[in-house]
Tab-separated table of C-alpha atoms and ligand atoms in Angstrom:
chain	number	residue	atom	x	y	z
S	1	MET	CA	0.000	0.000	0.000
S	2	GLN	CA	1.321	3.433	-0.899
S	3	LEU	CA	0.073	6.560	0.796
S	4	ILE	CA	-0.666	9.421	-1.605
S	5	ASP	CA	0.956	12.493	-0.082
S	6	GLY	CA	-1.232	15.405	-1.172
S	7	LYS	CA	0.598	17.808	1.087
S	8	LYS	CA	3.914	17.086	-0.615
S	9	ILE	CA	2.489	17.350	-4.159
S	10	SER	CA	0.647	20.546	-3.238
S	11	LEU	CA	3.867	22.109	-1.909
S	12	GLU	CA	5.724	21.095	-5.077
S	13	ILE	CA	3.036	22.764	-7.201
S	14	GLN	CA	3.178	25.855	-4.975
S	15	GLU	CA	6.954	26.056	-5.493
S	16	GLN	CA	6.459	25.952	-9.275
S	17	ILE	CA	3.779	28.654	-9.061
S	18	ALA	CA	6.005	30.827	-6.841
S	19	ALA	CA	8.839	30.583	-9.388
S	20	GLU	CA	6.463	31.568	-12.192
S	21	VAL	CA	5.114	34.515	-10.194
S	22	LYS	CA	8.672	35.749	-9.646
S	23	THR	CA	9.318	35.655	-13.395
S	24	LEU	CA	5.997	37.375	-14.154
S	25	VAL	CA	6.672	40.192	-11.715
S	26	ALA	CA	10.309	40.528	-12.844
S	27	THR	CA	9.092	40.976	-16.415
S	28	GLY	CA	6.765	43.814	-15.505
S	29	HIS	CA	3.449	42.002	-14.874
S	30	LYS	CA	1.397	42.797	-11.815
S	31	GLN	CA	1.162	40.332	-8.913
S	32	PRO	CA	-1.640	37.763	-9.461
S	33	HIS	CA	-4.561	38.639	-7.174
S	34	LEU	CA	-7.111	36.224	-5.664
S	35	ALA	CA	-10.089	37.514	-3.671
S	36	ALA	CA	-12.393	35.479	-1.426
S	37	ILE	CA	-15.838	36.246	-0.053
S	38	LEU	CA	-16.755	34.627	3.253
S	39	VAL	CA	-20.292	34.923	4.628
S	40	GLY	CA	-20.908	34.077	8.303
S	41	ASN	CA	-18.575	32.189	10.665
S	42	ASP	CA	-18.900	28.526	9.765
S	43	GLY	CA	-15.858	26.878	11.389
S	44	GLY	CA	-14.930	24.750	8.378
S	45	SER	CA	-15.263	27.652	5.931
S	46	GLU	CA	-13.124	29.881	8.192
S	47	THR	CA	-10.373	27.250	8.183
S	48	TYR	CA	-10.508	26.662	4.420
S	49	VAL	CA	-10.479	30.365	3.550
S	50	ALA	CA	-7.616	31.043	5.977
S	51	ALA	CA	-5.639	28.231	4.303
S	52	LYS	CA	-6.347	29.700	0.847
S	53	ILE	CA	-5.166	33.162	1.927
S	54	LYS	CA	-2.032	31.666	3.518
S	55	ALA	CA	-1.278	29.734	0.305
S	56	CYS	CA	-1.529	33.006	-1.666
S	57	GLU	CA	1.186	34.449	0.587
S	58	ASN	CA	3.363	31.348	0.025
S	59	VAL	CA	3.353	31.744	-3.755
S	60	GLY	CA	3.544	35.546	-3.917
S	61	PHE	CA	-0.071	36.266	-4.874
S	62	LYS	CA	-1.912	39.274	-3.553
S	63	SER	CA	-5.091	38.256	-1.691
S	64	THR	CA	-8.168	40.050	-0.457
S	65	LEU	CA	-10.749	38.671	1.965
S	66	LEU	CA	-14.220	40.242	2.032
S	67	ARG	CA	-16.195	39.175	5.099
S	68	PHE	CA	-19.958	39.476	5.528
S	69	ALA	CA	-22.221	38.732	8.491
S	70	ALA	CA	-24.384	35.592	8.290
S	71	ASP	CA	-27.533	37.752	7.968
S	72	THR	CA	-26.192	39.777	5.012
S	73	SER	CA	-28.839	40.147	2.299
S	74	GLU	CA	-28.507	38.435	-1.055
S	75	GLU	CA	-28.579	41.857	-2.676
S	76	LYS	CA	-25.556	43.046	-0.676
S	77	LEU	CA	-23.626	39.900	-1.529
S	78	LEU	CA	-24.439	40.222	-5.245
S	79	GLU	CA	-23.232	43.846	-5.120
S	80	ALA	CA	-19.896	42.621	-3.743
S	81	VAL	CA	-19.646	40.007	-6.503
S	82	VAL	CA	-20.275	42.650	-9.173
S	83	GLY	CA	-17.678	44.857	-7.470
S	84	LEU	CA	-15.042	42.114	-7.810
S	85	ASN	CA	-16.129	41.432	-11.413
S	86	ASN	CA	-15.406	45.086	-12.194
S	87	ASP	CA	-12.180	45.384	-10.203
S	88	SER	CA	-9.427	45.148	-12.809
S	89	ASP	CA	-6.787	44.378	-10.176
S	90	VAL	CA	-8.580	41.147	-9.134
S	91	ASP	CA	-7.721	38.251	-11.482
S	92	GLY	CA	-10.037	35.696	-9.907
S	93	PHE	CA	-12.258	35.237	-6.867
S	94	ILE	CA	-14.298	32.689	-4.963
S	95	VAL	CA	-17.389	32.809	-2.795
S	96	GLN	CA	-16.850	30.215	-0.080
S	97	LEU	CA	-19.698	27.690	0.144
S	98	PRO	CA	-21.988	26.811	1.803
S	99	LEU	CA	-23.902	30.094	1.964
S	100	PRO	CA	-26.643	30.858	4.506
S	101	LYS	CA	-30.031	29.397	3.489
S	102	HIS	CA	-31.632	32.758	2.606
S	103	ILE	CA	-29.064	33.313	-0.171
S	104	ASN	CA	-29.524	31.633	-3.550
S	105	GLU	CA	-26.209	29.914	-4.248
S	106	HIS	CA	-26.905	29.489	-7.979
S	107	LYS	CA	-27.730	33.164	-8.380
S	108	VAL	CA	-24.448	34.112	-6.719
S	109	THR	CA	-22.418	31.661	-8.822
S	110	GLU	CA	-24.048	32.846	-12.051
S	111	THR	CA	-23.253	36.464	-11.181
S	112	ILE	CA	-19.507	35.743	-11.065
S	113	LEU	CA	-17.873	36.486	-14.434
S	114	PRO	CA	-16.781	33.131	-15.945
S	115	GLN	CA	-13.395	34.768	-16.662
S	116	LYS	CA	-12.887	35.289	-12.903
S	117	ASP	CA	-14.564	32.098	-11.669
S	118	VAL	CA	-11.394	30.317	-10.512
S	119	ASP	CA	-13.524	27.791	-8.578
S	120	GLY	CA	-14.896	26.599	-11.921
S	121	PHE	CA	-18.466	26.538	-10.555
S	122	HIS	CA	-20.113	28.830	-13.153
S	123	PRO	CA	-22.299	26.989	-15.715
S	124	VAL	CA	-20.122	28.411	-18.513
S	125	ASN	CA	-16.979	26.850	-17.025
S	126	LEU	CA	-18.717	23.554	-16.243
S	127	GLY	CA	-20.183	23.459	-19.765
S	128	ARG	CA	-16.847	24.261	-21.384
S	129	MET	CA	-15.181	21.554	-19.295
S	130	VAL	CA	-17.734	19.002	-20.562
S	131	LEU	CA	-17.043	20.110	-24.158
S	132	ASN	CA	-13.225	19.927	-23.771
S	133	LEU	CA	-12.939	23.681	-24.261
S	134	PRO	CA	-10.464	25.678	-22.153
S	135	SER	CA	-12.074	26.317	-18.749
S	136	TYR	CA	-11.394	26.564	-15.051
S	137	ILE	CA	-11.847	23.078	-13.610
S	138	SER	CA	-13.362	22.824	-10.106
S	139	ALA	CA	-10.530	22.775	-7.613
S	140	THR	CA	-11.121	19.442	-5.852
S	141	PRO	CA	-11.635	17.255	-8.967
S	142	TYR	CA	-8.739	19.081	-10.677
S	143	GLY	CA	-6.520	18.352	-7.655
S	144	ILE	CA	-7.465	14.658	-7.748
S	145	THR	CA	-6.461	14.405	-11.428
S	146	LYS	CA	-3.104	15.955	-10.471
S	147	LEU	CA	-2.622	13.341	-7.725
S	148	LEU	CA	-3.368	10.495	-10.152
S	149	GLU	CA	-0.822	11.984	-12.573
S	150	ALA	CA	1.812	12.612	-9.892
S	151	TYR	CA	1.714	8.965	-8.791
S	152	ASN	CA	1.505	7.637	-12.377
S	153	ILE	CA	-1.672	5.783	-11.504
S	154	GLU	CA	-2.968	3.960	-14.568
S	155	THR	CA	-6.565	4.987	-15.254
S	156	GLY	CA	-7.163	3.939	-18.882
S	157	GLY	CA	-9.817	1.223	-19.109
S	158	LYS	CA	-10.155	0.978	-15.320
S	159	ASN	CA	-13.484	0.716	-13.555
S	160	CYS	CA	-14.000	3.797	-11.434
S	161	VAL	CA	-16.760	4.386	-8.912
S	162	VAL	CA	-17.448	7.938	-7.746
S	163	ILE	CA	-19.649	8.052	-4.648
S	164	GLY	CA	-21.545	11.345	-4.330
S	165	ARG	CA	-22.995	13.530	-7.100
S	166	SER	CA	-22.386	17.070	-5.781
S	167	HIS	CA	-21.891	19.929	-8.263
S	168	ILE	CA	-18.547	20.698	-6.624
S	169	VAL	CA	-16.937	17.254	-6.582
S	170	GLY	CA	-18.795	14.091	-7.623
S	171	SER	CA	-20.438	15.212	-10.861
S	172	PRO	CA	-17.422	17.012	-12.408
S	173	MET	CA	-15.117	14.226	-11.149
S	174	SER	CA	-17.147	11.561	-12.945
S	175	ILE	CA	-16.936	13.555	-16.204
S	176	LEU	CA	-13.188	14.196	-15.913
S	177	LEU	CA	-12.374	10.527	-15.244
S	178	ALA	CA	-14.244	9.450	-18.377
S	179	LYS	CA	-12.456	11.930	-20.665
S	180	ASN	CA	-9.897	10.904	-23.253
S	181	THR	CA	-6.943	12.231	-21.222
S	182	LYS	CA	-3.888	10.935	-19.363
S	183	TYR	CA	-5.812	10.781	-16.067
S	184	GLY	CA	-9.064	9.660	-17.732
S	185	ASN	CA	-10.424	6.921	-20.000
S	186	CYS	CA	-12.028	5.198	-17.016
S	187	THR	CA	-15.345	3.413	-17.195
S	188	VAL	CA	-17.132	5.517	-14.617
S	189	THR	CA	-20.093	4.638	-12.405
S	190	LEU	CA	-21.547	7.559	-10.451
S	191	CYS	CA	-23.194	6.274	-7.269
S	192	HIS	CA	-25.442	8.268	-4.936
S	193	SER	CA	-28.046	7.972	-2.201
S	194	LYS	CA	-30.526	6.146	-4.486
S	195	THR	CA	-27.974	3.608	-5.779
S	196	LYS	CA	-29.080	0.025	-5.138
S	197	ASP	CA	-26.507	-2.413	-3.749
S	198	LEU	CA	-23.629	0.073	-3.636
S	199	LYS	CA	-21.263	-2.678	-2.519
S	200	SER	CA	-21.708	-4.595	-5.791
S	201	HIS	CA	-20.403	-1.486	-7.592
S	202	THR	CA	-17.529	-0.647	-5.257
S	203	LEU	CA	-16.303	-4.275	-5.170
S	204	ASN	CA	-15.922	-4.067	-8.952
S	205	ALA	CA	-13.971	-0.780	-8.818
S	206	ASP	CA	-10.257	-0.370	-9.543
S	207	ILE	CA	-10.529	3.255	-8.409
S	208	ILE	CA	-12.983	4.640	-5.822
S	209	VAL	CA	-13.499	8.363	-5.249
S	210	CYS	CA	-15.491	8.790	-2.051
S	211	ALA	CA	-17.151	12.214	-1.818
S	212	LEU	CA	-20.380	11.931	0.137
S	213	GLY	CA	-19.462	13.580	3.450
S	214	ILE	CA	-20.292	10.709	5.800
S	215	PRO	CA	-17.350	9.907	8.101
S	216	GLU	CA	-15.890	6.399	7.705
S	217	PHE	CA	-18.645	5.356	5.265
S	218	LEU	CA	-16.426	3.171	3.044
S	219	LYS	CA	-15.529	-0.046	4.876
S	220	ALA	CA	-12.985	-2.753	4.015
S	221	ASP	CA	-15.656	-5.232	2.877
S	222	MET	CA	-16.709	-2.750	0.160
S	223	VAL	CA	-13.254	-2.507	-1.425
S	224	LYS	CA	-11.493	-4.964	-3.697
S	225	GLU	CA	-7.877	-5.974	-3.091
S	226	GLY	CA	-5.446	-3.591	-4.851
S	227	ALA	CA	-7.943	-0.740	-5.405
S	228	VAL	CA	-6.962	2.937	-5.478
S	229	VAL	CA	-9.025	4.876	-2.914
S	230	ILE	CA	-9.360	8.662	-2.997
S	231	ASP	CA	-11.021	10.121	0.099
S	232	VAL	CA	-12.608	13.550	-0.370
S	233	GLY	CA	-14.410	13.651	2.996
S	234	THR	CA	-13.466	16.291	5.552
S	235	THR	CA	-16.108	16.180	8.274
S	236	ARG	CA	-15.301	17.882	11.563
S	237	VAL	CA	-15.948	15.570	14.514
S	238	ALA	CA	-15.616	16.445	18.187
S	239	ALA	CA	-12.256	15.443	19.689
S	240	PRO	CA	-11.910	16.908	23.196
S	241	GLU	CA	-8.325	15.614	23.430
S	242	THR	CA	-7.138	17.986	20.659
S	243	LYS	CA	-6.271	21.672	21.040
S	244	SER	CA	-8.956	22.781	18.580
S	245	GLY	CA	-11.567	20.410	20.092
S	246	PHE	CA	-12.223	18.656	16.760
S	247	LYS	CA	-10.513	16.582	14.119
S	248	LEU	CA	-11.148	15.941	10.447
S	249	LYS	CA	-12.591	12.579	9.458
S	250	GLY	CA	-12.620	11.249	5.931
S	251	ASP	CA	-15.344	9.212	4.213
S	252	VAL	CA	-13.142	6.101	4.359
S	253	LYS	CA	-12.564	3.863	7.391
S	254	PHE	CA	-8.862	4.313	6.810
S	255	ASP	CA	-7.329	1.771	9.212
S	256	GLU	CA	-9.229	-1.186	7.780
S	257	VAL	CA	-9.387	-0.060	4.117
S	258	ALA	CA	-5.738	1.022	3.692
S	259	PRO	CA	-4.178	-2.475	3.938
S	260	LYS	CA	-6.304	-3.604	0.950
S	261	CYS	CA	-5.324	-0.675	-1.296
S	262	SER	CA	-2.556	-0.169	-3.831
S	263	TYR	CA	-2.828	3.585	-3.186
S	264	ILE	CA	-4.892	5.606	-0.724
S	265	THR	CA	-5.170	9.274	0.272
S	266	PRO	CA	-5.129	10.106	3.992
S	267	VAL	CA	-7.344	12.689	5.713
S	268	PRO	CA	-5.928	15.183	6.438
S	269	GLY	CA	-3.018	15.549	4.013
S	270	GLY	CA	-4.512	13.933	0.902
S	271	VAL	CA	-7.055	15.688	-1.295
S	272	GLY	CA	-7.463	18.816	0.899
S	273	PRO	CA	-4.079	20.429	0.133
S	274	MET	CA	-4.610	19.687	-3.585
S	275	THR	CA	-7.846	21.721	-3.633
S	276	ILE	CA	-5.755	24.699	-2.596
S	277	ALA	CA	-3.001	23.994	-5.135
S	278	SER	CA	-5.659	23.812	-7.888
S	279	LEU	CA	-7.190	27.119	-6.863
S	280	LEU	CA	-3.745	28.707	-7.102
S	281	MET	CA	-3.161	27.113	-10.534
S	282	ASN	CA	-6.511	28.465	-11.757
S	283	THR	CA	-5.692	31.920	-10.393
S	284	LEU	CA	-2.346	31.913	-12.198
S	285	LEU	CA	-4.159	30.950	-15.423
S	286	ALA	CA	-6.561	33.849	-14.799
S	287	ALA	CA	-3.681	36.277	-14.235
S	288	LYS	CA	-2.053	35.122	-17.465
S	289	LYS	CA	-5.456	35.242	-19.268
S	290	GLU	CA	-4.794	31.744	-20.611
S	291	ILE	CA	-8.336	30.395	-20.491
S	292	TYR	CA	-10.235	33.422	-21.792
S	293	ALA	CA	-7.818	35.425	-23.929
O	301	LIG	N1	-16.801	24.726	-0.053
O	301	LIG	C1	-16.251	23.483	-0.049
O	301	LIG	N2	-15.342	23.362	-1.041
O	301	LIG	C2	-15.305	24.543	-1.681
O	301	LIG	C3	-14.558	25.025	-2.791
O	301	LIG	O1	-13.736	24.340	-3.418
O	301	LIG	N3	-14.824	26.317	-3.143
O	301	LIG	C4	-15.732	27.100	-2.502
O	301	LIG	N4	-15.928	28.344	-2.944
O	301	LIG	N5	-16.444	26.661	-1.479
O	301	LIG	C5	-16.231	25.398	-1.070
């Protein structure tokens, strides 16, 4: 069994980005600039946004964080989105999800200019991704493709099961893995809460991407010997013994599944750091205007 070290790969990517930023700035370009909007004080979102801002510092990007109270109106939030659309210094920006219930997430996403949508959530970017046109690819699925590439994991002709059909991870992941690319050409089965006999699918899988958000959902008896297991789950569970009072749990019962795997991602330190590396890669593409010339 080999552990897939997402932290290491993410840091390698960040070093490459930092070198490119140095060259850009030395040749008279402005510093790439990522902005983030955070609404409310959800603990997980606070942590993720702080990590994104810190990563910007690491690679030499400028960053801006716009914070709004949980009871901010949709109108106010949309005004801020339009403000960032029109700010020529900002290359790309994200609105951290989830948003409070009174705000329409789709409306917010569709208000972001596709050219600045470095999360790759806008329908134009998702549509272009499906059509193999240049686009920003959603950070988590993009990061997973980079992990598969970094570890030279053979995907062509393999059976792949993606568990979870979210717009952010499961759905785009299933499309990417089926594409005619180095990390693709899988035969993909997208499983979800209405799937019958999930185990019959997962036991047939060479690669399993688990992205449903239920801690320790995937057990050893659901995984075939030698499978590659990618764990996207990051649920906070109470852990009074830790300083923060919680720890992150993946969707995979790691201790019993890992011995059966050829490769597996840990939580933390697997997919999470790659989401950040992908966001930085997308922001660099935005700064260089490589997707939308
Ligand atoms: N919430 C969970 N993952 C993400 C992400 O990749 N981007 C944004 N904006 N919100 C998220």
